Amino acid sequence: MTQSTDFIVVVSDFDDYLTGYQVFAEKVNRKLRLGYQLHGQPVVVERMMCQTMTKVVPLGAESSLPSSDTTQFHRRADKA
């Protein structure tokens, strides 16, 4: 079976640093419940927290995206 990998970046709101990134943590936890895995450590860019996540999905299966709290990158399917 051929698989594809969803690469997403969960991004906090610009003002989320005032609340200790609580909204950002909720976004990441939502993606974890959908089957995504953490890919590396979170990164801070000008008070915005970013977390890269991945999920392996069968080719042809629909992703749970789009979502307003992620940026999505696709990798071509691996050939068996």
CSV table of C-alpha atoms in Angstrom, one decimal:
chain,number,residue,atom,x,y,z
A,1,MET,CA,0.0,0.0,0.0
A,2,THR,CA,1.3,3.4,-0.9
A,3,GLN,CA,1.4,6.0,1.8
A,4,SER,CA,1.7,9.8,2.0
A,5,THR,CA,2.9,12.0,4.8
A,6,ASP,CA,1.1,15.1,5.9
A,7,PHE,CA,3.5,17.7,7.3
A,8,ILE,CA,1.8,20.6,9.2
A,9,VAL,CA,3.0,23.5,11.2
A,10,VAL,CA,0.7,24.6,14.1
A,11,VAL,CA,1.1,28.3,14.7
A,12,SER,CA,0.1,30.3,17.8
A,13,ASP,CA,-1.8,33.6,17.5
A,14,PHE,CA,0.4,36.6,17.8
A,15,ASP,CA,-1.1,37.6,21.2
A,16,ASP,CA,-1.1,34.1,22.6
A,17,TYR,CA,2.2,34.8,24.5
A,18,LEU,CA,0.1,36.9,27.0
A,19,THR,CA,-1.8,33.8,28.1
A,20,GLY,CA,1.2,31.5,28.3
A,21,TYR,CA,0.5,29.9,25.0
A,22,GLN,CA,-2.6,28.1,26.3
A,23,VAL,CA,-4.5,28.4,23.0
A,24,PHE,CA,-1.4,27.1,21.1
A,25,ALA,CA,-1.2,24.0,23.5
A,26,GLU,CA,-4.9,23.3,22.8
A,27,LYS,CA,-4.3,23.4,19.0
A,28,VAL,CA,-1.3,21.0,19.3
A,29,ASN,CA,-3.4,18.6,21.5
A,30,ARG,CA,-6.2,18.7,19.0
A,31,LYS,CA,-3.8,17.5,16.3
A,32,LEU,CA,-2.4,14.8,18.6
A,33,ARG,CA,-5.9,13.4,19.1
A,34,LEU,CA,-6.3,13.3,15.3
A,35,GLY,CA,-3.2,11.1,15.0
A,36,TYR,CA,-0.5,13.6,14.3
A,37,GLN,CA,2.9,13.2,15.9
A,38,LEU,CA,5.3,15.9,17.1
A,39,HIS,CA,8.2,16.4,14.7
A,40,GLY,CA,11.0,18.2,16.6
A,41,GLN,CA,10.7,20.8,19.3
A,42,PRO,CA,8.6,23.9,19.2
A,43,VAL,CA,10.2,27.1,17.8
A,44,VAL,CA,9.5,30.7,18.8
A,45,VAL,CA,9.5,33.3,16.0
A,46,GLU,CA,8.8,36.8,17.2
A,47,ARG,CA,6.5,35.8,20.0
A,48,MET,CA,4.7,33.2,17.8
A,49,MET,CA,5.2,29.6,18.8
A,50,CYS,CA,5.4,27.0,15.9
A,51,GLN,CA,5.2,23.2,16.2
A,52,THR,CA,5.9,20.9,13.2
A,53,MET,CA,3.8,17.7,13.1
A,54,THR,CA,3.5,14.7,10.8
A,55,LYS,CA,0.9,12.1,10.1
A,56,VAL,CA,1.2,9.1,7.7
A,57,VAL,CA,-2.0,8.6,5.7
A,58,PRO,CA,-2.8,6.0,3.0
A,59,LEU,CA,-2.6,7.5,-0.5
A,60,GLY,CA,-6.0,8.7,-1.6
A,61,ALA,CA,-7.3,9.1,2.0
A,62,GLU,CA,-8.5,12.6,2.8
A,63,SER,CA,-6.5,14.6,5.3
A,64,SER,CA,-8.2,16.2,8.3
A,65,LEU,CA,-7.0,19.6,6.9
A,66,PRO,CA,-7.5,22.4,5.9
A,67,SER,CA,-7.6,24.1,9.3
A,68,SER,CA,-7.0,27.7,10.2
A,69,ASP,CA,-4.4,26.9,12.8
A,70,THR,CA,-2.0,25.0,10.5
A,71,THR,CA,0.1,25.4,7.4
A,72,GLN,CA,0.3,22.2,5.3
A,73,PHE,CA,3.1,20.8,3.2
A,74,HIS,CA,2.9,17.6,1.2
A,75,ARG,CA,5.5,15.1,0.3
A,76,ARG,CA,5.1,12.9,-2.7
A,77,ALA,CA,4.0,9.3,-2.0
A,78,ASP,CA,6.7,6.8,-1.2
A,79,LYS,CA,7.0,4.1,-3.8
A,80,ALA,CA,7.1,0.6,-2.5
